[in-house]
mmCIF file with all atom_site columns, C-alpha atoms in Angstrom:
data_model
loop_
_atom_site.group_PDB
_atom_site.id
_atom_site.type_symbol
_atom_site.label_atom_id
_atom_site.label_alt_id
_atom_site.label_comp_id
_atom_site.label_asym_id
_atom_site.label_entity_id
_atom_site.label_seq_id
_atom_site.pdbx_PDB_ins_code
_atom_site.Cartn_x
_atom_site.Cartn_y
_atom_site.Cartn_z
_atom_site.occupancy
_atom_site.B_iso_or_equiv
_atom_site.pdbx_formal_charge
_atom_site.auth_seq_id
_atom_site.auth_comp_id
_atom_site.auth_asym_id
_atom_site.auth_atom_id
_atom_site.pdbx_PDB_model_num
ATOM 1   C CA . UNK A 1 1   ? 93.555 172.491 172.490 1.00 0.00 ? 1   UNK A CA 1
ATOM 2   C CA . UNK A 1 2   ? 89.555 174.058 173.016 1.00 0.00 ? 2   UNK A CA 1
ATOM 3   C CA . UNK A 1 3   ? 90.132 174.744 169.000 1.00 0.00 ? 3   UNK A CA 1
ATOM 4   C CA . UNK A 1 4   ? 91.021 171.004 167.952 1.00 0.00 ? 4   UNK A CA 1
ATOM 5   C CA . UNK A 1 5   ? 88.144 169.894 170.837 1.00 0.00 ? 5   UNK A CA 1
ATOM 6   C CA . UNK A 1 6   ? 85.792 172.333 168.977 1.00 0.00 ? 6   UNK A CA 1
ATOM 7   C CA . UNK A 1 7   ? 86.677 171.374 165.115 1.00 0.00 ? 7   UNK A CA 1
ATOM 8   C CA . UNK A 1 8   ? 86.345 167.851 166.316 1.00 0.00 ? 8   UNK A CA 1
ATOM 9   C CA . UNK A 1 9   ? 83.692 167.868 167.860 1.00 0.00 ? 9   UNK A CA 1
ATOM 10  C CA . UNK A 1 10  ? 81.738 170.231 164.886 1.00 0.00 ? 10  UNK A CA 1
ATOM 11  C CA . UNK A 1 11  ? 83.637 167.374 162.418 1.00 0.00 ? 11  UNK A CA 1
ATOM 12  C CA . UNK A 1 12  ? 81.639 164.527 164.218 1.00 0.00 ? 12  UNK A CA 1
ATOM 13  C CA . UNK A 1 13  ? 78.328 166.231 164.096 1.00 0.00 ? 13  UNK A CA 1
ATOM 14  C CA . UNK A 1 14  ? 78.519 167.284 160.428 1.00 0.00 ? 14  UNK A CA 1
ATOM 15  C CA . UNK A 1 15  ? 79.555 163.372 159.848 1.00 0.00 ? 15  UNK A CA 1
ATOM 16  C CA . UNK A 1 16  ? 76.534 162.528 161.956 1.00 0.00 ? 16  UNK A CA 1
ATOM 17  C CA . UNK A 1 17  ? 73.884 164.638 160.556 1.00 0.00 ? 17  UNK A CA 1
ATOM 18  C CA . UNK A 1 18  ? 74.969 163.217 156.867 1.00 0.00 ? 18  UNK A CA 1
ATOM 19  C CA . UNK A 1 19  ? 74.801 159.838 158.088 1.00 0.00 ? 19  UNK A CA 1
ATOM 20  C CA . UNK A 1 20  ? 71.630 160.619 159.511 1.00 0.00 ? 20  UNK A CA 1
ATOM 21  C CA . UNK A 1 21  ? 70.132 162.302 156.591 1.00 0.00 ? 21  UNK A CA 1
ATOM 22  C CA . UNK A 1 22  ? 71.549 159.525 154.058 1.00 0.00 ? 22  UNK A CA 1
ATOM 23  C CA . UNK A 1 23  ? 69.321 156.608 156.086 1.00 0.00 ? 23  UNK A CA 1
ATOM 24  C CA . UNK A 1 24  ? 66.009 158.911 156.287 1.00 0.00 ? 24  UNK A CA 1
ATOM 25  C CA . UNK A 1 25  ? 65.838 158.743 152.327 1.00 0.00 ? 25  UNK A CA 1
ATOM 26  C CA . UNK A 1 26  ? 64.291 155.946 151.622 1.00 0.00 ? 26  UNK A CA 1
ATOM 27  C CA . UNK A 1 27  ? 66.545 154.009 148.603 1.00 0.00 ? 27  UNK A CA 1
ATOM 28  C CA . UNK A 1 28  ? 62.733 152.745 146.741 1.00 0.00 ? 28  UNK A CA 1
ATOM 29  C CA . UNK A 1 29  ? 62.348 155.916 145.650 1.00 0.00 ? 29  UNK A CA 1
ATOM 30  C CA . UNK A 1 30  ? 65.505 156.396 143.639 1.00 0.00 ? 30  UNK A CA 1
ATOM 31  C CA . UNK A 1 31  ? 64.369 152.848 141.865 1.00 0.00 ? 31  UNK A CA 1
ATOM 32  C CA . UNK A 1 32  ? 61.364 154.322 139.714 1.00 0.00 ? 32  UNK A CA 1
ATOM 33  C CA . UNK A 1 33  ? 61.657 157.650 139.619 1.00 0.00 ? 33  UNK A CA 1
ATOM 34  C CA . UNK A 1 34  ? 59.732 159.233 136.271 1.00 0.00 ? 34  UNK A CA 1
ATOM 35  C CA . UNK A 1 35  ? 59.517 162.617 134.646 1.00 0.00 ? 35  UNK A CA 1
ATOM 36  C CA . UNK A 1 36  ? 55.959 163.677 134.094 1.00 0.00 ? 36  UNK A CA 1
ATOM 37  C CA . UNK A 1 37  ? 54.034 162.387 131.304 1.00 0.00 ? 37  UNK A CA 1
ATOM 38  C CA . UNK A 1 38  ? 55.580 163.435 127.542 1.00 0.00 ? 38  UNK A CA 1
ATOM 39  C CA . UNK A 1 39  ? 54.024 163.844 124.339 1.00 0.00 ? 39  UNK A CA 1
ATOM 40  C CA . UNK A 1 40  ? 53.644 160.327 122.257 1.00 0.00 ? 40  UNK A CA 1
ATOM 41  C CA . UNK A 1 41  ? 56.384 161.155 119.418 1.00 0.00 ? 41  UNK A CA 1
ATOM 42  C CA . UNK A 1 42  ? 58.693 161.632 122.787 1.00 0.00 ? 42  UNK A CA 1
ATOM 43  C CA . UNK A 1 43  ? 58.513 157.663 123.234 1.00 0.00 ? 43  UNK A CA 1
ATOM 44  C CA . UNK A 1 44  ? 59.244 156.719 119.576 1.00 0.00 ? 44  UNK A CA 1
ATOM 45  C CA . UNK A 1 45  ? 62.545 154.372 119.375 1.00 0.00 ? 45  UNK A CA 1
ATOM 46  C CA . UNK A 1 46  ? 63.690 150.591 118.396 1.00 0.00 ? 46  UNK A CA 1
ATOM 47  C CA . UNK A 1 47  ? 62.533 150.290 122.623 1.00 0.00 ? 47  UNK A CA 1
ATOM 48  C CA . UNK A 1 48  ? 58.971 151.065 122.559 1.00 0.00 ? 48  UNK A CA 1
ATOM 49  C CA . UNK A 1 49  ? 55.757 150.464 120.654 1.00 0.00 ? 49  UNK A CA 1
ATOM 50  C CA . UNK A 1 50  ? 52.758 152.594 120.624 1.00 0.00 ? 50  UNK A CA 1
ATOM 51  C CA . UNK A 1 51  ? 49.501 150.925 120.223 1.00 0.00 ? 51  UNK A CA 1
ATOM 52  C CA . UNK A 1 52  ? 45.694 150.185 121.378 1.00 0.00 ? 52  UNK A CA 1
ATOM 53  C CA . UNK A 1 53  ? 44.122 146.851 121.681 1.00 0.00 ? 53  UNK A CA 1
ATOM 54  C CA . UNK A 1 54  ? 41.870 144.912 123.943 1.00 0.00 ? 54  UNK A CA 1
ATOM 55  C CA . UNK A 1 55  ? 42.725 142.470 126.659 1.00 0.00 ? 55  UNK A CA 1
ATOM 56  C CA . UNK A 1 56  ? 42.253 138.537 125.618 1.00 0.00 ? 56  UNK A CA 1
ATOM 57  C CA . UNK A 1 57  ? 43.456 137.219 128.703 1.00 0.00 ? 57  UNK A CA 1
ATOM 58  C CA . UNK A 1 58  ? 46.038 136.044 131.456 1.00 0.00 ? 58  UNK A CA 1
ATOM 59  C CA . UNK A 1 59  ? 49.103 133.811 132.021 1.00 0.00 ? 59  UNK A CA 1
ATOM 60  C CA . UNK A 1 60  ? 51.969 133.041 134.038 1.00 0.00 ? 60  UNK A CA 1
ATOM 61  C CA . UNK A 1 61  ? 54.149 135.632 131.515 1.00 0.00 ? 61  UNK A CA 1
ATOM 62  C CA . UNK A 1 62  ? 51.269 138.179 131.630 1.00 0.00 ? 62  UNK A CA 1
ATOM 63  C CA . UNK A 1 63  ? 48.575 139.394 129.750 1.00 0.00 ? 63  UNK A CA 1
ATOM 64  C CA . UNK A 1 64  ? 48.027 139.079 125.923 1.00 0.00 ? 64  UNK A CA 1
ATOM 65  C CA . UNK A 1 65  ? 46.563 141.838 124.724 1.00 0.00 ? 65  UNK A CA 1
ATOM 66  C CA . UNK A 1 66  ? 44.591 141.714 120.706 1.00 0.00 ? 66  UNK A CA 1
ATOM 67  C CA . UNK A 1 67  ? 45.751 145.170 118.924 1.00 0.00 ? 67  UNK A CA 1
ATOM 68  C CA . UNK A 1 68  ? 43.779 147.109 117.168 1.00 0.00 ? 68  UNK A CA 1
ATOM 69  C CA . UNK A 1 69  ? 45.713 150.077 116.288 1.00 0.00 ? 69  UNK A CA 1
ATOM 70  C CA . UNK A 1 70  ? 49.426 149.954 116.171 1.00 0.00 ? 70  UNK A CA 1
ATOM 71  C CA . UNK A 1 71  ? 50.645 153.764 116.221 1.00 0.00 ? 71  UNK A CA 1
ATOM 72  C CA . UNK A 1 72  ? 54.335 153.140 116.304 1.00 0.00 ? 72  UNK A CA 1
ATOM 73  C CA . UNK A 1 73  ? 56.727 150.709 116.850 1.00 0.00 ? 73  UNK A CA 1
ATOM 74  C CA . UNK A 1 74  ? 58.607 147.540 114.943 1.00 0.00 ? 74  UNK A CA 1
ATOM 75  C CA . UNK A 1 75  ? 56.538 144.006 114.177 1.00 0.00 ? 75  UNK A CA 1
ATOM 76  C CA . UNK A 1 76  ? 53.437 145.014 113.900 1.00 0.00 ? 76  UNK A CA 1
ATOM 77  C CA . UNK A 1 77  ? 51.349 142.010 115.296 1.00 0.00 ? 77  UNK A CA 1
ATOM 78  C CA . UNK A 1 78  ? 47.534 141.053 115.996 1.00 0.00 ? 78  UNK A CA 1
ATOM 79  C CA . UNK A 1 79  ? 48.347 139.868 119.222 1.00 0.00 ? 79  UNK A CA 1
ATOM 80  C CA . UNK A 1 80  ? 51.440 141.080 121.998 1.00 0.00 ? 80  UNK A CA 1
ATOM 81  C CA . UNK A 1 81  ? 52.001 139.657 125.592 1.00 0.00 ? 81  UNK A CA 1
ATOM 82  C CA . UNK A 1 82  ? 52.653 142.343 127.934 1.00 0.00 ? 82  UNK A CA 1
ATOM 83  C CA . UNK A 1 83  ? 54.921 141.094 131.137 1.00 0.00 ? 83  UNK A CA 1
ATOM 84  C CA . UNK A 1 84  ? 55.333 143.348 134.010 1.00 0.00 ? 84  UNK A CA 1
ATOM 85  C CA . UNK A 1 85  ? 55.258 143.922 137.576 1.00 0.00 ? 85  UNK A CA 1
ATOM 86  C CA . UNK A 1 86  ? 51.310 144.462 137.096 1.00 0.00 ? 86  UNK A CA 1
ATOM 87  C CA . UNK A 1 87  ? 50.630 143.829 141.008 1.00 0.00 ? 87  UNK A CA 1
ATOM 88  C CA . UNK A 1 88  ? 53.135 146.026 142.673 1.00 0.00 ? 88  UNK A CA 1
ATOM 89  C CA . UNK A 1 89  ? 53.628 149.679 141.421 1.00 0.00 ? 89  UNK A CA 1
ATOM 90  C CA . UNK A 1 90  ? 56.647 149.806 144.048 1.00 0.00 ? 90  UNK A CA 1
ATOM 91  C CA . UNK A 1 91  ? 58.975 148.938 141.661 1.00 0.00 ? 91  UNK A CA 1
ATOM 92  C CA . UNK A 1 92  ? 57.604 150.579 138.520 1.00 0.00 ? 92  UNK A CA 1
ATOM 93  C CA . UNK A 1 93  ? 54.480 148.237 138.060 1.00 0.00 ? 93  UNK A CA 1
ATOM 94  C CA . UNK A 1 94  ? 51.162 149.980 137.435 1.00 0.00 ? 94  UNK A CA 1
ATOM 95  C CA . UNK A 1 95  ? 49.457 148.197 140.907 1.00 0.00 ? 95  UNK A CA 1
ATOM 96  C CA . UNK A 1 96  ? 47.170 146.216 139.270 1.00 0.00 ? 96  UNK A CA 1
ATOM 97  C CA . UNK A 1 97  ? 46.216 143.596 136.465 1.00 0.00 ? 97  UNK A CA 1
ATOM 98  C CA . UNK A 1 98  ? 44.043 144.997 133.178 1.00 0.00 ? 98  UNK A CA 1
ATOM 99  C CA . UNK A 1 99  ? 40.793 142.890 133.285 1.00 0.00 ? 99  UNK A CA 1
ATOM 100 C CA . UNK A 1 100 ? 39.828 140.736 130.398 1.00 0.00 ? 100 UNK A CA 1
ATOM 101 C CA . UNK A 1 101 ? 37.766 142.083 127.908 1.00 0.00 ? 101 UNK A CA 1
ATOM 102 C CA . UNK A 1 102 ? 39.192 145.928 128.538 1.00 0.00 ? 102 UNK A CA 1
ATOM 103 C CA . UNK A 1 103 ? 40.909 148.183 126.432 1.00 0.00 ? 103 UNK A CA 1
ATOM 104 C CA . UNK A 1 104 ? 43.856 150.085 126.656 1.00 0.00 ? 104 UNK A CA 1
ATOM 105 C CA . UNK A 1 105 ? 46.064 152.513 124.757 1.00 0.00 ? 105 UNK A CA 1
ATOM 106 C CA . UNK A 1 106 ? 49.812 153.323 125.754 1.00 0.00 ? 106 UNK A CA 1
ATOM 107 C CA . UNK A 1 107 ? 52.926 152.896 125.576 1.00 0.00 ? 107 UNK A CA 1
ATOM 108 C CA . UNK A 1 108 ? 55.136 149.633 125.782 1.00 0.00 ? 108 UNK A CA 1
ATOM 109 C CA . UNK A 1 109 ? 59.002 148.702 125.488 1.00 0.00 ? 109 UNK A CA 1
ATOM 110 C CA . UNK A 1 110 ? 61.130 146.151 124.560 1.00 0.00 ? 110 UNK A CA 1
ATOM 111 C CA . UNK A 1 111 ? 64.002 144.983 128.024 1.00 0.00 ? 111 UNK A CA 1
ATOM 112 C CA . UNK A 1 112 ? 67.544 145.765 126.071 1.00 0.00 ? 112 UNK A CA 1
ATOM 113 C CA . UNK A 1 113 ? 69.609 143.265 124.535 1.00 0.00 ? 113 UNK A CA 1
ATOM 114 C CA . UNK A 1 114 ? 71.231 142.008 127.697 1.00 0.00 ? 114 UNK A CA 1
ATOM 115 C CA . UNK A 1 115 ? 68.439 141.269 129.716 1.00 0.00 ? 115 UNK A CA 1
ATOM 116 C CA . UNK A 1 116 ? 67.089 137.825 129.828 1.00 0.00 ? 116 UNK A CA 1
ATOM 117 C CA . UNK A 1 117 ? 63.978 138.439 128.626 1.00 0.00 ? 117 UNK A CA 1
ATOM 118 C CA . UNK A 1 118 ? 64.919 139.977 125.206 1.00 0.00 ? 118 UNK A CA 1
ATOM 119 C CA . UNK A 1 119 ? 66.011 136.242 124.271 1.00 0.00 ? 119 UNK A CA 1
ATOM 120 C CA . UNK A 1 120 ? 62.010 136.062 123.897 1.00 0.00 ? 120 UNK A CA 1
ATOM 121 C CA . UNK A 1 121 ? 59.978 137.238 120.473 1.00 0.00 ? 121 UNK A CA 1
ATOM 122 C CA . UNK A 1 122 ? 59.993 140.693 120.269 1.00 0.00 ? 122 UNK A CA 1
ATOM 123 C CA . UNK A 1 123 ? 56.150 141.069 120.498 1.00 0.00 ? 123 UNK A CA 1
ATOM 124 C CA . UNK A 1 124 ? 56.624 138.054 123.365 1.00 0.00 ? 124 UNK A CA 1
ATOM 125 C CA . UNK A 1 125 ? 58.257 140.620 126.190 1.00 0.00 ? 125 UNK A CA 1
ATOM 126 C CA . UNK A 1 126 ? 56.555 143.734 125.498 1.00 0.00 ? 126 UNK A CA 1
ATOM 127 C CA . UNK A 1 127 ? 56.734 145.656 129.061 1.00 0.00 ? 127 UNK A CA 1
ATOM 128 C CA . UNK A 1 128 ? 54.641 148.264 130.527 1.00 0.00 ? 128 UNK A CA 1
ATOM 129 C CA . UNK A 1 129 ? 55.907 150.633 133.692 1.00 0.00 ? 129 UNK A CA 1
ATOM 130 C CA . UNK A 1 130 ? 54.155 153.540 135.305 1.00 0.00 ? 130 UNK A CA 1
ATOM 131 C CA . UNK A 1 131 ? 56.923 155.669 133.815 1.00 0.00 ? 131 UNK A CA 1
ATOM 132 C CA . UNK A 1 132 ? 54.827 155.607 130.718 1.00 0.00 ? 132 UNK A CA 1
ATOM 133 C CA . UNK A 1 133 ? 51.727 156.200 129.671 1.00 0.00 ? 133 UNK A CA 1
ATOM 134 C CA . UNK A 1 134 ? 48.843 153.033 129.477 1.00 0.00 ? 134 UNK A CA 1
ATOM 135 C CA . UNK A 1 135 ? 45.661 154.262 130.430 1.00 0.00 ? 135 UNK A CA 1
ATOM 136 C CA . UNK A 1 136 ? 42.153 152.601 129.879 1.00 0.00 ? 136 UNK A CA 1
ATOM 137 C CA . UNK A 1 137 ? 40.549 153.223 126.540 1.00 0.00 ? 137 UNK A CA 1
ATOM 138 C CA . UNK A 1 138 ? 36.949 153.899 128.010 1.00 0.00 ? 138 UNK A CA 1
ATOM 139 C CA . UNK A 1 139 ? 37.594 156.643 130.153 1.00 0.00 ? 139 UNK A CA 1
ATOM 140 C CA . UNK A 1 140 ? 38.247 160.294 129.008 1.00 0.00 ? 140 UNK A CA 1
ATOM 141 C CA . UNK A 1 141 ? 42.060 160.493 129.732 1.00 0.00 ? 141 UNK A CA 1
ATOM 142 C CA . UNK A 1 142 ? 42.629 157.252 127.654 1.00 0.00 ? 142 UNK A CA 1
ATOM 143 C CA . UNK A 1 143 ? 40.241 158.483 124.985 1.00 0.00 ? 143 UNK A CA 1
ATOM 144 C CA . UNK A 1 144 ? 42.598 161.775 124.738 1.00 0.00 ? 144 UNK A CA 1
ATOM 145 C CA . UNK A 1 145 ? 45.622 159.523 124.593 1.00 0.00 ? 145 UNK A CA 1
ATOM 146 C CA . UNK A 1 146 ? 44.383 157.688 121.776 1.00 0.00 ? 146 UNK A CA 1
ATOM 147 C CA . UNK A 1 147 ? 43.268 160.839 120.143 1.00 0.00 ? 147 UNK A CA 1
ATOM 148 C CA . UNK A 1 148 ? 46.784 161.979 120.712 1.00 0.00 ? 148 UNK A CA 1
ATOM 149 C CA . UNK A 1 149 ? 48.057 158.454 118.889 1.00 0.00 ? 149 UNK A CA 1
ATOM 150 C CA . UNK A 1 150 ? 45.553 159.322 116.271 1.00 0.00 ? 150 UNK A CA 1
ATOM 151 C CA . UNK A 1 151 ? 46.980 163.002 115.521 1.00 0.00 ? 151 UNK A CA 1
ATOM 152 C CA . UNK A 1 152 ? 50.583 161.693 115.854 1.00 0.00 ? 152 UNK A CA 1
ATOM 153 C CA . UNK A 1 153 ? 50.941 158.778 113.937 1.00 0.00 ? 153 UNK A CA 1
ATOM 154 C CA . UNK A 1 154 ? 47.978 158.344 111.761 1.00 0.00 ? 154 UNK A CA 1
ATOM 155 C CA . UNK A 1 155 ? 45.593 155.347 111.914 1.00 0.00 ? 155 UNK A CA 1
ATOM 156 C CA . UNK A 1 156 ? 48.123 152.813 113.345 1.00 0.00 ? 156 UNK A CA 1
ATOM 157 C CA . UNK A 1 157 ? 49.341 150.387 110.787 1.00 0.00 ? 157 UNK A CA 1
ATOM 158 C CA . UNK A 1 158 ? 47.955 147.703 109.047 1.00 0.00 ? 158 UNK A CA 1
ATOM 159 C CA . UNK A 1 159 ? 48.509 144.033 111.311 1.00 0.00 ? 159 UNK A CA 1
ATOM 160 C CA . UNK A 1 160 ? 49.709 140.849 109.667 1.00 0.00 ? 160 UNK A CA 1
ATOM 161 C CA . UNK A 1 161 ? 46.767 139.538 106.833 1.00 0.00 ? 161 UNK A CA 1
ATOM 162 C CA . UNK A 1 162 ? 44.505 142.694 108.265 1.00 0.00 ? 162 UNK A CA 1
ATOM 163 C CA . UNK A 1 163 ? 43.854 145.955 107.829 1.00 0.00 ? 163 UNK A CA 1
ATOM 164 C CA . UNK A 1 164 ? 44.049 148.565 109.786 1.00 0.00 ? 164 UNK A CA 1
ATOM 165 C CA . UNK A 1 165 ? 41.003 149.177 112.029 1.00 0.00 ? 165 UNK A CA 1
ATOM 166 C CA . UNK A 1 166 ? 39.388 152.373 112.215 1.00 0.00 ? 166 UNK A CA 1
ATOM 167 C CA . UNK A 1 167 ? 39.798 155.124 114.788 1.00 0.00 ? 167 UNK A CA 1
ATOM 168 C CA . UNK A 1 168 ? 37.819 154.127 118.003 1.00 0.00 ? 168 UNK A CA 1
ATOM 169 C CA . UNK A 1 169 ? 35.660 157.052 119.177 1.00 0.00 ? 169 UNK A CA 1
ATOM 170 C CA . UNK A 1 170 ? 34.420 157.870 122.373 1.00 0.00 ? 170 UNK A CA 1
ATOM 171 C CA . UNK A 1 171 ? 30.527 156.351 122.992 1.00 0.00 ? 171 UNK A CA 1
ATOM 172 C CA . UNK A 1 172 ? 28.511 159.117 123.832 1.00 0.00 ? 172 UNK A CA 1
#
């Protein structure tokens, strides 16, 4: 009987300290989790588009965003909207909205073909995430991202009726 007392009673804590331990991870976590950052020719794919351009503005579906350089990627076009959870890095947004007028390099993809907003044009419901790289043109860790665009793919491709700009340089 003290054995059946004693593997019950070691039974209900082991049940306890799982349930326990199951409730103290917090389930946000598991919803963006990211592997550290990967070289650009890591990102390639029909999902994601490389490129560099400079922010035109704001709307209700997010930002639109002139390119300058497109490094990789399907439809090349002048101009993309980016969509996003922009204010909330919680759930995979970078935490804040890109101010008009400044430029960024990075990485963007495409939502698959079953969610809702692939119905969109393709360069209509570009995304960006904290899982991948977009990082500010003007300061040195998006100037070595470009530069890394720049060695990778070339000098991005040439845009709808223009031609492809030339590299952008850090200002001295």
């Amino acid at each position: 009987m003290r054995t059946l007392l004693t593997a019950a009673a070691s039974l209900a804590l082991a049940v306890g300290l799982l349930l326990g331990a199951g409730m103290a991870v917090p389930n946000a976590a598991l919803a963006c989790s990211c592997i550290g950052p990967q070289p650009l020719e890591d990102y390639v794919g029909d999902e994601n588009v490389v490129l560099a351009g400079e922010v035109l503005g704001e709307d209700a579906g997010g930002i639109h965003l002139g390119v300058q350089q497109w490094f990789a990627g399907e439809e090349p076009a002048p101009v993309v909207r980016i969509g996003g959870d922009f204010g909330n890095g919680a759930s995979c947004g970078i935490g804040f909205v890109p101010a008009q007028g400044s430029s960024w390099v990075g990485v963007l993809w495409r939502p698959s073909g079953d969610d809702p907003l692939a119905e969109l044009e393709a360069n209509e419901n570009l995304q960006v995430s904290i899982c991948q790289p977009f990082v500010d043109l003007d300061t040195p860790e998006g100037q070595e991202l470009f530069d890394e665009a720049v060695a990778t793919f070339g000098d991005g491709a040439a845009l709808p009726g223009e031609s492809a700009a030339p590299p952008r340089t850090a200002v001295p």
